[in-house]
């Protein structure tokens, strides 16, 4: 796992953090089992494993096609148990809108009650941000609709460096966009690449139904280009390969921006294996198909049902259509080995920090990192800081720093409400997302990034002069919440483009078109860019770059090859 993760991240992750992640991984599984996560098991009762993208061994524990959801439910139930015991106090339906810094140390936050609109001050000897990633900067993504960057961005503006913001991950197995009406994309589990075969027609603009295209007229392009890993190459490589085929005119579906994920071979393979197991030596083709479908249903049934509900097509009968979509962000607040940001007392955990995945995250490692940071890292690393801090008495929330931070929050809310322009926050978000996807998405180039920076700056100016926020501040007002988040996304988008423009190489999810091999693979520049880009906010549209050199003592650096 240690080697796979370093290599999968294209040698842009911090070696010590990745080793620690691998070191505690077995304990994470034990912790989750103890919390009741229903991992898949073999017939004898042992936990089962399967492969994920970027690995050639079956080392990933899973729960059908909903591992992430089950892990979240396990963590949530563990949290609710502590709430019930009185050891944790929850403030649901609250949003953090600023960090309070006193004498250079983080001492609390300003939050807004999203139901009543009330602004609240909260003191803390330390503050931990576990607020997820910023994939929704692209508007269309697989993230929850409410997922945003506001908490991390407020910390950034108060002095926390932002690490590698341009490193975003595109997931290869999502249901394609169906129209402008969409506000979210649906992720199909990467586990489908274990048994599904990905292909496009060999002829351009082939409009025949998938089942009418003969085997010799299909291009299984991942198996052709990457024979060693086939359909199990890492996400960034699978995503770019799908984009390349569609851009070249081989895409399928009405939009021509999709490829096929086909389970017909898997159904036949499993069917024959089941027939042999049951000693049915003269099984008909229909019987083999029936047996194979039963096995596939047991493994991936919930995913197949979800696909059918959304598209109206039965993936047992016809291949699924998939296309890459924004999924995860490897960038985030810069943290040290103890998970502390550059603001003393302010910590960032999970996807909110940059630390473990480099330029590309392998499948199943997101919740692994979140659980590692929460259960097995922060309880040990925060102790030394708190040992000194508990000598500090609780600071009154009437302190001038709290008053000033609250004033900044209320002034910004009042400004958003006073503009009374003609354009909704949603419209600005869509426009930002299109700029980001077109010019800082799966592929980037110098000219496009410079255009994007200019366009985002113009969009920001227009936002603050023409946004229309309905309702008032002292009530339940989702439009106001949205407006604040979009304003932060616009600023983040500009930094992401600056970071992508500064990194003159291709690595992992950051693919600069000027830097690629003759075969179209990412071309790294280890001599000049083997560092974490940690950006310090110095003013409006201004950042200063700090570099953390990456030193590998236990891993041999090499160009990634999955052939």
Coordinates of C-alpha atoms in Angstrom, one line a residue:
X1 CA 0.0 0.0 0.0
X2 CA 2.9 2.4 0.8
X3 CA 4.5 1.9 -2.6
X4 CA 1.2 1.9 -4.5
X5 CA 0.2 5.2 -2.9
X6 CA 3.5 7.0 -3.5
X7 CA 3.5 5.8 -7.1
X8 CA -0.2 6.4 -7.6
X9 CA 0.3 10.0 -6.4
X10 CA 3.0 10.4 -9.1
X11 CA 5.8 11.0 -6.4
X12 CA 4.2 14.2 -5.2
X13 CA 3.1 13.0 -1.7
X14 CA 5.1 13.4 1.5
X15 CA 6.7 10.0 2.2
X16 CA 6.4 10.0 6.0
X17 CA 2.7 10.7 5.9
X18 CA 2.0 7.9 3.4
X19 CA 4.0 5.5 5.4
X20 CA 2.0 6.3 8.5
X21 CA -1.2 5.9 6.5
X22 CA -0.1 2.4 5.4
X23 CA 1.1 1.6 9.0
X24 CA -2.3 2.3 10.6
X25 CA -4.4 0.9 7.8
X26 CA -5.0 -2.5 9.4
X27 CA -6.0 -0.9 12.7
X28 CA -8.5 1.2 10.7
X29 CA -10.2 -1.9 9.4
X30 CA -10.4 -3.4 13.0
X31 CA -11.8 -0.1 14.3
X32 CA -14.5 0.0 11.6
X33 CA -15.4 -3.7 12.2
X34 CA -15.8 -2.9 15.9
X35 CA -18.1 0.0 15.0
X36 CA -20.3 -2.4 13.0
X37 CA -19.3 -1.6 9.4
X38 CA -20.6 -4.6 7.4
X39 CA -17.6 -5.4 5.3
X40 CA -17.9 -8.3 2.8
X41 CA -16.8 -11.7 4.1
X42 CA -15.7 -14.9 2.5
X43 CA -17.8 -18.1 3.0
X44 CA -15.6 -19.0 6.0
X45 CA -16.2 -15.6 7.7
X46 CA -12.9 -13.9 7.0
X47 CA -13.0 -10.4 5.6
X48 CA -13.0 -10.3 1.8
X49 CA -10.7 -8.2 -0.5
X50 CA -10.8 -7.0 -4.0
X51 CA -8.7 -4.9 -6.4
X52 CA -9.0 -1.2 -7.0
X53 CA -7.4 1.1 -9.6
X54 CA -3.7 1.4 -9.3
X55 CA -3.1 -2.0 -7.6
X56 CA -2.4 -5.4 -8.9
X57 CA -3.2 -7.3 -5.7
X58 CA -6.5 -7.7 -3.9
X59 CA -5.9 -5.7 -0.8
X60 CA -9.0 -3.5 -0.5
X61 CA -11.7 -4.2 2.1
X62 CA -15.2 -3.4 0.9
X63 CA -18.9 -3.4 1.6
X64 CA -20.7 -4.3 -1.7
X65 CA -20.7 -1.1 -3.9
X66 CA -21.3 1.3 -1.0
X67 CA -18.1 1.0 1.1
X68 CA -17.8 4.8 1.6
X69 CA -21.4 5.1 2.7
X70 CA -21.1 2.2 5.2
X71 CA -17.8 3.7 6.6
X72 CA -19.6 7.0 7.1
X73 CA -22.5 5.4 8.8
X74 CA -20.1 3.6 11.1
X75 CA -18.3 6.8 12.0
X76 CA -21.6 8.7 12.4
X77 CA -23.0 6.1 14.7
X78 CA -19.8 6.2 16.8
X79 CA -20.1 10.0 17.0
X80 CA -23.8 9.8 18.0
X81 CA -22.9 7.4 20.8
X82 CA -20.5 10.0 22.2
X83 CA -23.2 12.7 21.8
X84 CA -25.6 10.5 23.8
X85 CA -22.9 10.0 26.5
X86 CA -22.5 13.7 26.8
X87 CA -18.8 13.8 25.8
X88 CA -19.5 15.6 22.5
X89 CA -21.8 18.6 21.9
X90 CA -23.1 18.9 18.3
X91 CA -24.1 22.1 16.6
X92 CA -25.9 20.8 13.6
X93 CA -27.0 23.2 10.8
X94 CA -24.2 25.6 11.6
X95 CA -21.6 27.0 9.2
X96 CA -18.2 28.3 10.2
X97 CA -17.6 31.7 8.6
X98 CA -14.3 32.8 10.1
X99 CA -11.3 31.8 12.3
X100 CA -10.5 33.9 15.4
X101 CA -6.7 34.4 15.8
X102 CA -5.3 36.0 19.0
X103 CA -1.6 36.8 19.3
X104 CA -0.9 34.5 16.4
X105 CA -2.8 31.5 17.7
X106 CA -6.1 30.1 16.7
X107 CA -8.6 30.6 19.6
X108 CA -12.0 29.9 18.1
X109 CA -14.4 30.4 15.3
X110 CA -17.4 32.5 14.2
X111 CA -20.3 30.4 13.1
X112 CA -23.8 31.1 11.7
X113 CA -26.9 29.2 12.7
X114 CA -28.3 28.3 9.3
X115 CA -31.8 27.9 10.7
X116 CA -32.2 31.2 12.6
X117 CA -29.4 33.3 11.0
X118 CA -27.8 34.0 14.4
X119 CA -24.1 34.7 14.4
X120 CA -22.3 32.8 17.2
X121 CA -18.8 33.0 18.8
X122 CA -17.1 29.8 19.9
X123 CA -13.8 29.7 21.9
X124 CA -11.5 26.7 21.7
X125 CA -8.0 25.8 22.9
X126 CA -7.6 24.3 19.4
X127 CA -9.7 24.1 16.3
X128 CA -9.9 21.1 14.0
X129 CA -11.2 21.5 10.5
X130 CA -12.7 18.3 9.1
X131 CA -14.7 20.0 6.4
X132 CA -13.9 17.9 3.3
X133 CA -12.7 19.0 -0.2
X134 CA -13.5 21.7 -2.7
X135 CA -14.5 19.7 -5.8
X136 CA -17.7 21.8 -6.1
X137 CA -15.6 24.7 -7.4
X138 CA -16.3 22.9 -10.8
X139 CA -20.1 23.2 -10.1
X140 CA -20.8 19.7 -11.5
X141 CA -19.1 17.0 -9.3
X142 CA -19.9 13.9 -7.4
X143 CA -19.7 15.8 -4.1
X144 CA -22.7 16.5 -1.9
X145 CA -24.5 19.7 -3.0
X146 CA -23.6 21.4 0.3
X147 CA -19.9 20.5 0.1
X148 CA -17.9 23.7 0.0
X149 CA -14.5 25.3 0.7
X150 CA -15.7 28.2 3.0
X151 CA -14.2 26.9 6.3
X152 CA -10.8 26.1 4.7
X153 CA -10.8 29.3 2.7
X154 CA -11.5 31.5 5.8
X155 CA -8.5 29.7 7.5
X156 CA -6.4 30.4 4.4
X157 CA -7.2 34.1 4.5
X158 CA -6.3 34.2 8.2
X159 CA -2.8 32.8 7.5
X160 CA -3.1 29.1 6.8
X161 CA -1.1 28.1 3.7
X162 CA -3.0 26.3 0.9
X163 CA -1.1 23.3 -0.4
X164 CA -1.2 22.1 -4.1
X165 CA -4.7 23.6 -4.9
X166 CA -4.5 22.6 -8.6
X167 CA -4.3 18.8 -7.7
X168 CA -7.9 17.7 -8.3
X169 CA -9.0 14.2 -9.2
X170 CA -11.3 13.3 -12.0
X171 CA -13.1 9.9 -11.3
X172 CA -13.4 7.8 -14.5
X173 CA -16.7 5.9 -13.7
X174 CA -19.5 8.4 -13.4
X175 CA -22.9 8.6 -15.2
X176 CA -22.4 11.2 -18.0
X177 CA -24.0 14.6 -18.0
X178 CA -27.5 14.6 -19.4
X179 CA -28.1 18.3 -19.8
X180 CA -27.9 21.9 -18.4
X181 CA -30.5 21.1 -15.8
X182 CA -28.1 19.0 -13.7
X183 CA -26.6 20.3 -10.5
X184 CA -24.8 17.1 -9.5
X185 CA -23.2 14.0 -11.0
X186 CA -23.6 10.4 -9.9
X187 CA -20.6 8.3 -9.1
X188 CA -20.5 4.7 -9.9
X189 CA -18.2 2.8 -7.6
X190 CA -14.7 2.2 -9.0
X191 CA -15.1 -1.4 -8.0
X192 CA -17.0 -1.8 -11.3
X193 CA -13.6 -1.7 -13.1
X194 CA -12.7 -5.0 -11.4
X195 CA -14.9 -7.0 -13.7
X196 CA -16.2 -4.5 -16.3
X197 CA -14.4 -4.0 -19.5
X198 CA -14.2 -0.4 -20.9
X199 CA -14.4 0.1 -24.7
X200 CA -15.4 2.3 -27.6
X201 CA -16.2 1.5 -31.2
X202 CA -13.2 1.3 -33.5
X203 CA -15.2 3.5 -36.1
X204 CA -15.7 7.2 -35.4
X205 CA -19.3 8.3 -34.9
X206 CA -20.6 4.8 -34.7
X207 CA -24.3 5.2 -33.8
X208 CA -25.2 1.5 -33.6
X209 CA -26.5 0.1 -30.3
X210 CA -23.6 -1.4 -28.2
X211 CA -24.9 -5.0 -28.5
X212 CA -24.9 -4.7 -32.3
X213 CA -21.2 -3.8 -32.5
X214 CA -19.2 -7.1 -33.1
X215 CA -16.3 -7.9 -30.8
X216 CA -13.6 -7.3 -33.5
X217 CA -15.0 -3.7 -34.0
X218 CA -14.5 -2.8 -30.3
X219 CA -11.5 -1.0 -29.0
X220 CA -10.7 -2.0 -25.4
X221 CA -8.4 0.9 -25.2
X222 CA -7.2 0.6 -21.6
X223 CA -6.3 -3.1 -22.1
X224 CA -4.6 -2.1 -25.4
X225 CA -2.5 0.7 -23.9
X226 CA -1.9 -0.7 -20.4
X227 CA -1.7 -4.5 -20.7
X228 CA -0.2 -5.0 -17.2
X229 CA -3.0 -3.1 -15.4
X230 CA -5.8 -3.0 -18.1
X231 CA -9.0 -1.6 -16.7
X232 CA -7.4 -1.1 -13.3
X233 CA -5.0 1.7 -14.1
X234 CA -5.2 4.7 -11.7
X235 CA -8.1 7.2 -11.9
X236 CA -6.2 10.0 -13.6
X237 CA -4.9 7.7 -16.4
X238 CA -8.3 6.1 -17.0
X239 CA -10.0 9.5 -17.0
X240 CA -7.6 11.1 -19.5
X241 CA -7.8 8.0 -21.8
X242 CA -11.6 8.3 -21.9
X243 CA -11.4 12.0 -22.7
X244 CA -8.8 11.3 -25.4
X245 CA -11.1 8.7 -27.1
X246 CA -14.1 11.0 -26.9
X247 CA -12.2 14.0 -28.1
X248 CA -11.0 11.9 -31.1
X249 CA -14.6 11.2 -32.1
X250 CA -15.1 7.7 -30.7
X251 CA -17.5 8.6 -27.9
X252 CA -20.9 7.0 -27.5
X253 CA -24.4 8.0 -26.5
X254 CA -26.3 11.1 -27.7
X255 CA -23.7 13.5 -26.4
X256 CA -20.7 11.5 -27.7
X257 CA -19.1 12.2 -24.4
X258 CA -19.2 8.7 -22.9
X259 CA -17.5 5.3 -23.2
X260 CA -18.9 1.8 -22.5
X261 CA -18.4 -0.2 -19.3
X262 CA -19.4 -3.7 -20.3
X263 CA -20.3 -6.6 -18.0
X264 CA -21.3 -9.2 -20.7
X265 CA -17.9 -11.0 -20.5
X266 CA -18.0 -11.0 -16.7
X267 CA -21.5 -12.5 -16.7
X268 CA -20.4 -15.3 -19.0
X269 CA -17.2 -15.9 -17.0
X270 CA -19.0 -16.1 -13.7
X271 CA -21.8 -18.1 -15.2
X272 CA -19.4 -20.8 -16.5
X273 CA -17.6 -20.9 -13.1
X274 CA -20.9 -21.4 -11.2
X275 CA -22.0 -24.1 -13.6
X276 CA -18.8 -26.0 -13.0
X277 CA -19.2 -25.5 -9.3
X278 CA -22.7 -26.9 -9.5
X279 CA -21.6 -29.8 -11.8
X280 CA -23.9 -28.6 -14.6
X281 CA -21.8 -29.7 -17.5
X282 CA -24.4 -29.2 -20.3
X283 CA -25.7 -25.8 -19.2
X284 CA -27.4 -23.9 -21.9
X285 CA -26.3 -20.4 -22.8
X286 CA -29.4 -19.0 -21.1
X287 CA -28.6 -20.9 -17.9
X288 CA -25.0 -19.7 -17.9
X289 CA -26.2 -16.1 -18.4
X290 CA -28.7 -16.6 -15.6
X291 CA -26.1 -18.0 -13.2
X292 CA -23.6 -15.2 -14.1
X293 CA -26.2 -12.4 -13.6
X294 CA -26.9 -13.8 -10.1
X295 CA -23.2 -13.6 -9.1
X296 CA -22.8 -10.1 -10.6
X297 CA -26.0 -9.1 -8.7
X298 CA -24.6 -10.3 -5.5
X299 CA -21.4 -8.3 -6.0
X300 CA -22.7 -5.1 -7.6
X301 CA -26.5 -5.3 -7.5
X302 CA -27.1 -1.9 -5.8
X303 CA -24.9 -0.1 -8.4
X304 CA -26.7 -1.8 -11.3
X305 CA -30.1 -0.8 -9.8
X306 CA -29.0 2.8 -9.3
X307 CA -27.8 3.0 -12.9
X308 CA -31.1 1.7 -14.2
X309 CA -33.1 4.1 -12.0
X310 CA -31.2 7.1 -13.3
X311 CA -30.8 6.2 -17.0
X312 CA -33.7 3.8 -17.7
X313 CA -31.2 1.2 -19.2
X314 CA -30.6 -2.3 -17.7
X315 CA -26.8 -2.8 -17.4
X316 CA -27.3 -6.5 -17.2
X317 CA -28.5 -6.4 -20.8
X318 CA -26.6 -3.4 -22.3
X319 CA -23.3 -1.8 -21.3
X320 CA -23.3 1.1 -19.0
X321 CA -22.2 4.5 -20.4
X322 CA -19.7 6.3 -18.2
X323 CA -17.6 9.5 -18.4
X324 CA -15.1 11.1 -16.0
X325 CA -16.3 13.7 -13.4
X326 CA -14.7 15.8 -10.7
X327 CA -14.6 13.7 -7.5
X328 CA -11.8 14.4 -5.0
X329 CA -9.3 17.1 -4.2
X330 CA -5.7 16.1 -3.3
X331 CA -4.9 19.8 -2.5
X332 CA -6.0 21.4 0.8
X333 CA -4.7 23.3 3.7
X334 CA -1.0 22.7 4.2
X335 CA -0.3 20.8 7.4
X336 CA 2.8 19.5 9.2
X337 CA 3.3 15.9 10.2
X338 CA 1.1 16.6 13.3
X339 CA -1.7 17.9 11.0
X340 CA -1.3 21.5 12.2
X341 CA -1.6 24.3 9.7
X342 CA 0.7 27.3 9.6
X343 CA -1.6 28.9 12.2
X344 CA -0.7 27.5 15.6
X345 CA -3.7 25.7 17.2
X346 CA -5.5 25.3 13.9
X347 CA -5.5 21.7 12.5
X348 CA -6.9 20.2 9.3
X349 CA -7.9 16.6 8.9
X350 CA -9.0 14.3 6.0
X351 CA -9.7 15.8 2.6
X352 CA -9.4 19.4 4.1
X353 CA -5.6 18.9 4.1
X354 CA -3.2 18.2 1.3
X355 CA -1.0 15.6 3.0
X356 CA -1.3 12.0 1.8
X357 CA -2.2 11.6 -1.9
X358 CA 0.2 13.7 -3.9
X359 CA -1.0 14.4 -7.4
X360 CA -3.6 11.6 -7.6
X361 CA -5.5 9.5 -5.0
X362 CA -5.9 5.8 -5.4
X363 CA -9.3 4.2 -4.9
X364 CA -10.4 3.6 -1.3
X365 CA -7.8 5.9 0.2
X366 CA -10.0 8.9 0.9
X367 CA -12.0 7.5 3.9
X368 CA -8.8 5.6 4.8
X369 CA -7.1 9.0 5.3
X370 CA -10.0 10.6 7.1
X371 CA -10.3 7.7 9.5
X372 CA -6.5 7.6 10.0
X373 CA -6.3 11.3 10.8
X374 CA -9.3 11.2 13.1
X375 CA -8.7 7.9 15.0
X376 CA -5.0 7.3 14.9
X377 CA -3.1 10.5 14.3
X378 CA -4.7 13.6 15.9
X379 CA -5.4 11.9 19.3
X380 CA -1.6 11.5 19.6
X381 CA -0.3 14.6 17.9
X382 CA -2.5 17.2 19.4
X383 CA -1.6 16.2 23.0
X384 CA 1.7 18.0 23.1
X385 CA 0.1 21.3 21.9
X386 CA -2.8 21.0 24.4
X387 CA -0.5 20.2 27.3
X388 CA 0.7 23.7 27.1
X389 CA -2.6 25.3 26.1
X390 CA -4.7 24.0 29.0
X391 CA -2.7 26.3 31.2
X392 CA -4.4 29.1 29.3
X393 CA -7.8 29.9 30.8
X394 CA -10.7 30.0 28.5
X395 CA -10.7 33.3 26.6
X396 CA -13.9 35.3 26.8
X397 CA -15.7 35.6 23.5
X398 CA -16.0 39.3 24.3
X399 CA -12.4 39.6 23.5
X400 CA -11.7 42.3 20.8
X401 CA -10.5 39.6 18.3
X402 CA -13.9 37.8 18.5
X403 CA -15.8 41.1 18.2
X404 CA -13.7 42.1 15.1
X405 CA -14.1 38.7 13.5
X406 CA -17.9 38.8 14.0
X407 CA -18.0 42.3 12.6
X408 CA -16.2 41.1 9.4
X409 CA -18.7 38.3 9.0
X410 CA -21.8 40.5 9.5
X411 CA -20.4 43.2 7.3
X412 CA -19.9 40.7 4.5
X413 CA -23.4 39.3 4.9
X414 CA -24.8 42.8 4.8
X415 CA -22.9 43.6 1.6
X416 CA -24.1 40.4 -0.1
X417 CA -27.7 41.3 0.8
X418 CA -27.3 45.0 -0.2
X419 CA -26.1 44.5 -3.8
X420 CA -29.6 43.6 -5.1
X421 CA -28.4 42.8 -8.6
X422 CA -30.0 40.7 -11.3
X423 CA -28.1 37.4 -11.2
X424 CA -28.5 34.5 -8.8
X425 CA -25.6 32.9 -6.9
X426 CA -26.3 29.6 -8.8
X427 CA -25.7 31.3 -12.1
X428 CA -22.3 32.6 -11.0
X429 CA -21.4 29.2 -9.7
X430 CA -22.3 27.6 -13.1
X431 CA -20.2 30.1 -15.0
X432 CA -17.3 29.6 -12.6
X433 CA -17.6 25.8 -13.0
X434 CA -17.5 26.0 -16.8
X435 CA -14.4 28.2 -16.7
X436 CA -12.7 25.7 -14.3
X437 CA -13.7 22.6 -16.2
X438 CA -12.8 23.9 -19.6
X439 CA -9.4 25.5 -18.6
X440 CA -8.3 23.9 -15.4
X441 CA -10.0 20.5 -15.7
X442 CA -8.7 17.2 -17.0
X443 CA -6.2 19.0 -19.2
X444 CA -4.6 22.5 -18.8
X445 CA -2.3 24.7 -20.9
X446 CA -0.6 28.0 -20.3
X447 CA -2.8 30.1 -22.6
X448 CA -6.0 28.6 -21.2
X449 CA -4.9 29.1 -17.6
X450 CA -4.1 32.8 -18.2
X451 CA -7.5 33.3 -19.8
X452 CA -9.1 31.6 -16.9
X453 CA -7.4 33.9 -14.4
X454 CA -8.6 36.9 -16.3
X455 CA -12.1 35.5 -16.7
X456 CA -12.4 34.6 -13.0
X457 CA -11.2 38.1 -11.9
X458 CA -13.9 39.6 -14.2
X459 CA -16.5 37.2 -12.8
X460 CA -15.5 38.2 -9.2
X461 CA -16.0 41.9 -10.1
X462 CA -19.4 41.1 -11.7
X463 CA -20.4 39.0 -8.7
X464 CA -19.9 41.7 -6.2
X465 CA -21.8 44.2 -8.3
X466 CA -24.7 42.1 -9.7
X467 CA -25.5 39.2 -7.4
X468 CA -29.1 39.0 -6.2
X469 CA -29.5 37.4 -2.8
X470 CA -33.2 37.0 -1.8
X471 CA -34.4 37.1 1.8
X472 CA -32.8 38.4 5.0
X473 CA -29.9 37.6 7.2
X474 CA -31.8 36.7 10.4
X475 CA -33.7 33.7 9.0
X476 CA -33.3 30.4 7.2
X477 CA -31.8 31.6 3.9
X478 CA -30.2 29.0 1.7
X479 CA -29.6 31.6 -1.0
X480 CA -27.4 33.6 1.4
X481 CA -25.5 30.5 2.3
X482 CA -25.0 29.8 -1.4
X483 CA -23.8 33.3 -2.2
X484 CA -21.1 33.2 0.5
X485 CA -19.8 29.9 -0.7
X486 CA -19.7 30.9 -4.3
X487 CA -17.8 34.0 -3.4
X488 CA -15.2 31.8 -1.8
X489 CA -15.2 29.3 -4.7
X490 CA -14.4 32.2 -7.1
X491 CA -11.3 33.2 -5.1
X492 CA -10.2 29.6 -4.8
X493 CA -10.6 29.1 -8.5
X494 CA -8.2 31.9 -9.2
X495 CA -5.6 30.4 -6.9
X496 CA -6.1 26.9 -8.5
X497 CA -5.3 28.4 -11.9
X498 CA -2.3 30.3 -10.5
X499 CA -1.0 27.0 -9.0
X500 CA -1.6 25.0 -12.2
X501 CA 0.1 27.8 -14.3
X502 CA 3.1 27.8 -11.9
X503 CA 3.6 24.0 -12.1
X504 CA 5.3 23.5 -15.5
X505 CA 5.0 19.7 -15.6
X506 CA 2.4 17.0 -15.8
X507 CA 1.9 14.8 -12.8
X508 CA -1.1 12.7 -11.7
X509 CA -4.3 14.7 -11.9
X510 CA -2.4 17.8 -13.1
X511 CA -2.0 17.4 -16.9
X512 CA -0.3 20.3 -18.6
X513 CA -0.7 19.6 -22.4
X514 CA 2.8 21.1 -23.1
X515 CA 4.4 18.5 -20.9
X516 CA 3.6 14.9 -22.2
X517 CA 5.4 12.0 -23.7
X518 CA 5.0 10.9 -27.4
X519 CA 2.4 8.4 -26.1
X520 CA 0.4 11.1 -24.4
X521 CA 1.5 10.2 -20.8
X522 CA 2.2 12.7 -18.1
X523 CA 5.8 14.0 -18.2
X524 CA 7.1 15.0 -14.7
X525 CA 9.9 17.4 -14.0
X526 CA 11.4 16.1 -10.8
X527 CA 14.4 18.4 -11.0
X528 CA 12.3 21.6 -10.7
X529 CA 8.9 20.6 -9.3
X530 CA 9.4 17.9 -6.7
X531 CA 7.9 20.1 -4.0
X532 CA 4.6 20.9 -2.3
X533 CA 3.4 24.3 -3.4
X534 CA 2.2 26.0 -0.2
X535 CA 0.5 29.3 -1.0
X536 CA 0.2 32.2 1.4
X537 CA -2.6 34.7 1.0
X538 CA -1.1 38.2 0.9
X539 CA -4.0 40.3 -0.4
X540 CA -6.8 40.4 -3.0
X541 CA -5.7 38.1 -5.9
X542 CA -2.2 38.0 -4.4
X543 CA -0.3 35.0 -3.1
X544 CA 3.3 34.1 -2.2
X545 CA 4.6 30.7 -3.0
X546 CA 6.5 28.6 -0.3
X547 CA 8.0 25.3 -1.3
X548 CA 8.3 22.2 0.8
X549 CA 10.9 19.9 -0.9
X550 CA 9.8 16.3 -1.1
X551 CA 12.6 13.9 -0.1
X552 CA 12.2 10.1 -0.7
X553 CA 14.5 7.9 1.4
X554 CA 12.7 4.6 1.0
X555 CA 11.2 4.8 -2.4
X556 CA 13.0 4.8 -5.7
X557 CA 11.7 7.6 -7.9
X558 CA 10.7 6.5 -11.4
X559 CA 8.4 7.6 -14.2
X560 CA 5.0 5.9 -13.6
X561 CA 4.3 3.0 -15.8
X562 CA 1.2 0.8 -15.8
X563 CA 2.2 -1.1 -19.0

